[in-house]
Amino acid sequence: MTNIETMPRSVSQTEQYEKCGWRFFLQRVLRVIPLPAAWSMHGTAFHSAAEAVERSQRRMSAEEAVQLFSDEYSTLVNRALDQEPNTDRWLSASGSGGDDIERRYVLGQEQTAQYVKWAQEHQPAIWRTPEEKQALEMYFKAELGGVVVRGYIDQLIAEADASVRVRDLKTGSTKSKFQLETYAVAIREAYGVEVNEGDWYLAQKGGLSKPVDLRKVTADQVGERYAAMDAGVKAGRFEAQPGFLCRFCDVKHKCSFFRP
């Protein structure tokens, strides 16, 4: 087996393994080249634009942010087209892969402009670390359940009561409470601050989700899932769970369990 046995874990690894161990095996052990999906490039480009807006102290205009999104999205799509020029093979939630590429270009521009407007209107206070670094795309590394876990947090927000709120930016509809829980316990341990709530900025609606109460979440609770996933990988347990989600799987073209 590759170094997947010893490498640090992440939210995405763990949730992928829980949903379908065979997909995890194909993608992370056999290193199957995944099918491209415009939704992934859409999300990456939107995150880059939102981060740039915040790092500019929100002085970046909507036009500048939209241009940044457009440039990065186009770069990512063109790079993927070089690898897989047949857009019929691209993953898409609706319509053809080619149609989805064009649709998300326009949608991402609209969502980026809306984010600038929302951020300027609401002025959320980005938390700063003791080193006075803005908590944007903030790297963390923690030991949970005896497992080394790492990742990046989109934003940490400073609350009026001196606590910190964890925030994740979403261009799609899938939200992960486990992600917010992981962030909460990691930041508590790293900085000794209170983390009472988390939420998502939902680009589809141009605003925030309802807050998620994180006060009772403990490192032990979160660590149990990482420990179980880590043990399964090291034991070579990669169980397939074929079903509806297979149609959105980016390694289905190499999966013996997939039935079109």
Short mmCIF file of C-alpha atoms in Angstrom, two decimals:
data_model
loop_
_atom_site.label_atom_id
_atom_site.label_comp_id
_atom_site.label_asym_id
_atom_site.label_seq_id
_atom_site.Cartn_x
_atom_site.Cartn_y
_atom_site.Cartn_z
CA MET A 1 0.00 0.00 0.00
CA THR A 2 1.13 3.59 -0.58
CA ASN A 3 1.91 6.07 2.19
CA ILE A 4 -1.85 6.40 2.68
CA GLU A 5 -1.30 4.30 5.80
CA THR A 6 0.84 6.90 7.51
CA MET A 7 -0.15 10.24 5.97
CA PRO A 8 -2.23 12.74 7.97
CA ARG A 9 -6.01 12.46 7.67
CA SER A 10 -8.52 15.12 6.68
CA VAL A 11 -12.25 15.78 6.73
CA SER A 12 -12.54 14.95 3.02
CA GLN A 13 -10.61 11.69 3.36
CA THR A 14 -12.71 10.56 6.29
CA GLU A 15 -16.08 11.40 4.77
CA GLN A 16 -15.09 9.82 1.47
CA TYR A 17 -14.02 6.63 3.24
CA GLU A 18 -17.27 6.51 5.24
CA LYS A 19 -19.43 6.97 2.13
CA CYS A 20 -17.56 4.46 -0.03
CA GLY A 21 -14.34 2.77 0.95
CA TRP A 22 -13.81 1.51 -2.59
CA ARG A 23 -13.85 5.01 -4.02
CA PHE A 24 -11.27 5.95 -1.40
CA PHE A 25 -9.13 3.00 -2.48
CA LEU A 26 -9.36 3.79 -6.19
CA GLN A 27 -8.62 7.47 -5.77
CA ARG A 28 -6.14 7.57 -2.90
CA VAL A 29 -4.38 4.21 -3.06
CA LEU A 30 -4.46 3.23 -6.74
CA ARG A 31 -4.29 6.91 -7.74
CA VAL A 32 -6.90 6.61 -10.49
CA ILE A 33 -7.07 9.86 -12.47
CA PRO A 34 -10.51 11.30 -11.67
CA LEU A 35 -13.02 12.49 -14.21
CA PRO A 36 -13.14 16.30 -14.33
CA ALA A 37 -16.12 18.25 -13.01
CA ALA A 38 -16.79 21.93 -13.54
CA TRP A 39 -18.28 22.17 -10.05
CA SER A 40 -14.85 21.58 -8.56
CA MET A 41 -13.25 24.39 -10.59
CA HIS A 42 -16.21 26.64 -9.81
CA GLY A 43 -15.65 26.12 -6.09
CA THR A 44 -11.90 26.62 -6.25
CA ALA A 45 -12.15 29.86 -8.26
CA PHE A 46 -14.88 31.26 -6.01
CA HIS A 47 -12.81 30.56 -2.90
CA SER A 48 -9.81 32.30 -4.43
CA ALA A 49 -11.87 35.38 -5.28
CA ALA A 50 -13.48 35.53 -1.83
CA GLU A 51 -10.10 35.20 -0.13
CA ALA A 52 -8.66 37.99 -2.28
CA VAL A 53 -11.59 40.24 -1.36
CA GLU A 54 -10.98 39.68 2.34
CA ARG A 55 -7.20 40.11 2.11
CA SER A 56 -7.79 43.45 0.38
CA GLN A 57 -9.74 44.57 3.48
CA ARG A 58 -12.77 44.49 1.13
CA ARG A 59 -11.34 47.29 -0.97
CA MET A 60 -11.39 45.04 -4.04
CA SER A 61 -14.30 45.96 -6.29
CA ALA A 62 -16.89 43.49 -7.50
CA GLU A 63 -15.54 43.90 -11.04
CA GLU A 64 -12.01 43.04 -9.94
CA ALA A 65 -13.21 40.02 -7.95
CA VAL A 66 -15.29 38.76 -10.86
CA GLN A 67 -12.30 39.10 -13.16
CA LEU A 68 -10.17 37.12 -10.72
CA PHE A 69 -12.83 34.38 -10.60
CA SER A 70 -13.11 34.34 -14.39
CA ASP A 71 -9.38 34.09 -14.94
CA GLU A 72 -8.85 31.28 -12.45
CA TYR A 73 -11.93 29.35 -13.56
CA SER A 74 -10.82 29.57 -17.20
CA THR A 75 -7.30 28.45 -16.31
CA LEU A 76 -8.57 25.44 -14.36
CA VAL A 77 -11.07 24.44 -17.04
CA ASN A 78 -8.54 24.75 -19.86
CA ARG A 79 -6.03 22.68 -17.91
CA ALA A 80 -8.66 19.98 -17.38
CA LEU A 81 -9.66 20.11 -21.06
CA ASP A 82 -6.06 19.40 -21.99
CA GLN A 83 -6.32 16.20 -19.96
CA GLU A 84 -9.88 15.29 -21.00
CA PRO A 85 -11.08 17.18 -24.10
CA ASN A 86 -14.25 15.09 -24.42
CA THR A 87 -16.72 17.04 -22.28
CA ASP A 88 -19.23 14.19 -22.56
CA ARG A 89 -16.99 12.39 -20.09
CA TRP A 90 -17.06 15.26 -17.60
CA LEU A 91 -19.24 14.89 -14.53
CA SER A 92 -22.31 17.12 -14.42
CA ALA A 93 -25.28 17.32 -12.08
CA SER A 94 -27.52 18.35 -14.99
CA GLY A 95 -27.02 18.69 -18.72
CA SER A 96 -23.84 17.94 -20.60
CA GLY A 97 -20.37 18.60 -19.31
CA GLY A 98 -19.89 21.34 -21.89
CA ASP A 99 -23.11 23.06 -20.90
CA ASP A 100 -22.14 22.85 -17.25
CA ILE A 101 -18.77 24.50 -17.92
CA GLU A 102 -20.48 27.48 -19.53
CA ARG A 103 -23.26 27.65 -16.94
CA ARG A 104 -20.87 27.71 -14.01
CA TYR A 105 -18.73 30.40 -15.60
CA VAL A 106 -21.71 32.78 -15.50
CA LEU A 107 -23.02 31.48 -12.18
CA GLY A 108 -19.64 31.86 -10.51
CA GLN A 109 -19.34 35.44 -11.72
CA GLU A 110 -22.76 36.23 -10.27
CA GLN A 111 -21.94 34.55 -6.96
CA THR A 112 -18.61 36.36 -6.68
CA ALA A 113 -20.23 39.76 -7.23
CA GLN A 114 -22.88 38.87 -4.67
CA TYR A 115 -20.22 37.88 -2.12
CA VAL A 116 -18.52 41.26 -2.47
CA LYS A 117 -21.84 43.02 -1.93
CA TRP A 118 -22.73 40.83 1.05
CA ALA A 119 -19.31 41.22 2.71
CA GLN A 120 -19.35 44.99 2.31
CA GLU A 121 -22.86 45.24 3.73
CA HIS A 122 -22.37 42.91 6.71
CA GLN A 123 -18.68 43.51 7.45
CA PRO A 124 -17.94 40.25 9.31
CA ALA A 125 -14.82 40.68 11.46
CA ILE A 126 -12.11 38.28 10.31
CA TRP A 127 -10.32 36.94 13.38
CA ARG A 128 -6.59 37.51 13.69
CA THR A 129 -4.13 35.10 15.22
CA PRO A 130 -1.80 36.18 18.04
CA GLU A 131 0.72 36.80 15.24
CA GLU A 132 -1.77 39.24 13.66
CA LYS A 133 -2.42 37.03 10.64
CA GLN A 134 -5.87 37.10 9.11
CA ALA A 135 -7.61 33.77 9.64
CA LEU A 136 -8.27 33.08 5.96
CA GLU A 137 -7.59 29.69 4.35
CA MET A 138 -5.96 28.95 7.67
CA TYR A 139 -3.87 25.79 7.92
CA PHE A 140 -4.25 23.58 10.98
CA LYS A 141 -2.73 20.35 12.19
CA ALA A 142 -4.05 18.52 15.24
CA GLU A 143 -4.07 15.08 16.83
CA LEU A 144 -7.62 13.75 17.17
CA GLY A 145 -8.35 10.23 18.35
CA GLY A 146 -4.64 9.48 18.18
CA VAL A 147 -4.65 10.44 14.49
CA VAL A 148 -2.88 13.41 12.91
CA VAL A 149 -5.48 15.54 11.12
CA ARG A 150 -4.82 18.56 8.93
CA GLY A 151 -6.70 20.93 6.71
CA TYR A 152 -7.54 24.50 5.83
CA ILE A 153 -10.31 26.63 7.34
CA ASP A 154 -11.92 29.14 4.98
CA GLN A 155 -12.60 31.81 7.58
CA LEU A 156 -12.61 32.40 11.32
CA ILE A 157 -14.88 35.18 12.51
CA ALA A 158 -14.28 37.24 15.66
CA GLU A 159 -17.43 37.46 17.78
CA ALA A 160 -18.40 40.26 20.17
CA ASP A 161 -18.02 37.93 23.19
CA ALA A 162 -14.36 37.18 22.24
CA SER A 163 -15.24 33.73 20.93
CA VAL A 164 -14.42 32.63 17.37
CA ARG A 165 -16.89 31.36 14.81
CA VAL A 166 -15.79 28.87 12.15
CA ARG A 167 -17.10 29.54 8.66
CA ASP A 168 -16.94 27.50 5.48
CA LEU A 169 -17.79 28.87 2.04
CA LYS A 170 -20.00 26.70 -0.16
CA THR A 171 -20.87 27.03 -3.84
CA GLY A 172 -22.80 23.76 -3.80
CA SER A 173 -25.53 22.33 -1.61
CA THR A 174 -23.52 19.75 0.35
CA LYS A 175 -22.68 20.85 3.88
CA SER A 176 -20.61 18.97 6.46
CA LYS A 177 -21.29 19.45 10.17
CA PHE A 178 -18.31 17.16 10.82
CA GLN A 179 -16.14 19.69 9.03
CA LEU A 180 -17.24 22.50 11.33
CA GLU A 181 -16.81 20.23 14.37
CA THR A 182 -13.26 19.36 13.34
CA TYR A 183 -12.40 23.01 12.85
CA ALA A 184 -13.85 23.93 16.23
CA VAL A 185 -11.85 21.43 18.27
CA ALA A 186 -8.67 22.11 16.28
CA ILE A 187 -8.84 25.87 16.87
CA ARG A 188 -9.66 25.46 20.54
CA GLU A 189 -6.61 23.29 21.05
CA ALA A 190 -4.30 25.43 18.93
CA TYR A 191 -5.23 28.85 20.32
CA GLY A 192 -7.16 28.28 23.54
CA VAL A 193 -10.14 30.31 22.31
CA GLU A 194 -13.83 29.60 22.68
CA VAL A 195 -15.59 28.30 19.58
CA ASN A 196 -19.33 28.24 20.20
CA GLU A 197 -20.80 28.30 16.72
CA GLY A 198 -20.07 27.64 13.09
CA ASP A 199 -21.88 28.36 9.84
CA TRP A 200 -21.65 28.29 6.07
CA TYR A 201 -21.69 31.13 3.61
CA LEU A 202 -24.01 29.73 0.93
CA ALA A 203 -23.17 31.22 -2.46
CA GLN A 204 -26.36 29.79 -3.93
CA LYS A 205 -28.45 32.07 -1.70
CA GLY A 206 -25.92 34.85 -1.17
CA GLY A 207 -25.98 34.68 2.61
CA LEU A 208 -25.32 32.67 5.72
CA SER A 209 -26.83 29.41 6.90
CA LYS A 210 -28.37 29.06 10.32
CA PRO A 211 -25.65 28.81 12.96
CA VAL A 212 -24.54 25.38 14.14
CA ASP A 213 -24.11 24.99 17.90
CA LEU A 214 -20.61 23.63 18.56
CA ARG A 215 -20.36 24.23 22.30
CA LYS A 216 -20.81 20.60 23.29
CA VAL A 217 -18.57 19.11 20.61
CA THR A 218 -15.45 17.52 22.11
CA ALA A 219 -12.14 16.40 20.66
CA ASP A 220 -12.90 12.86 21.82
CA GLN A 221 -16.19 12.77 19.91
CA VAL A 222 -14.64 14.04 16.70
CA GLY A 223 -11.57 11.86 17.18
CA GLU A 224 -13.64 8.67 17.23
CA ARG A 225 -14.47 9.06 13.54
CA TYR A 226 -10.88 9.71 12.57
CA ALA A 227 -9.69 6.74 14.63
CA ALA A 228 -12.26 4.41 13.03
CA MET A 229 -11.38 5.59 9.52
CA ASP A 230 -7.65 5.34 10.19
CA ALA A 231 -8.00 1.82 11.57
CA GLY A 232 -10.05 0.74 8.55
CA VAL A 233 -7.47 2.03 6.08
CA LYS A 234 -4.59 0.39 7.90
CA ALA A 235 -6.51 -2.89 8.02
CA GLY A 236 -7.14 -2.74 4.27
CA ARG A 237 -10.93 -2.52 4.61
CA PHE A 238 -12.32 -0.73 1.57
CA GLU A 239 -15.98 -1.66 1.28
CA ALA A 240 -17.93 -0.54 -1.77
CA GLN A 241 -21.29 1.12 -1.21
CA PRO A 242 -22.88 1.31 -4.66
CA GLY A 243 -25.98 3.44 -5.00
CA PHE A 244 -27.35 6.77 -6.16
CA LEU A 245 -24.15 8.70 -5.42
CA CYS A 246 -22.22 6.58 -7.92
CA ARG A 247 -23.39 8.81 -10.77
CA PHE A 248 -21.41 11.69 -9.21
CA CYS A 249 -18.30 9.64 -8.47
CA ASP A 250 -15.18 10.87 -10.25
CA VAL A 251 -13.56 7.42 -10.41
CA LYS A 252 -16.62 5.48 -11.54
CA HIS A 253 -14.99 4.86 -14.93
CA LYS A 254 -12.55 2.50 -13.18
CA CYS A 255 -15.00 1.00 -10.71
CA SER A 256 -16.16 -2.59 -11.15
CA PHE A 257 -19.20 -1.91 -8.95
CA PHE A 258 -20.57 0.95 -11.05
CA ARG A 259 -23.64 0.19 -13.13
CA PRO A 260 -24.57 2.99 -15.60
#
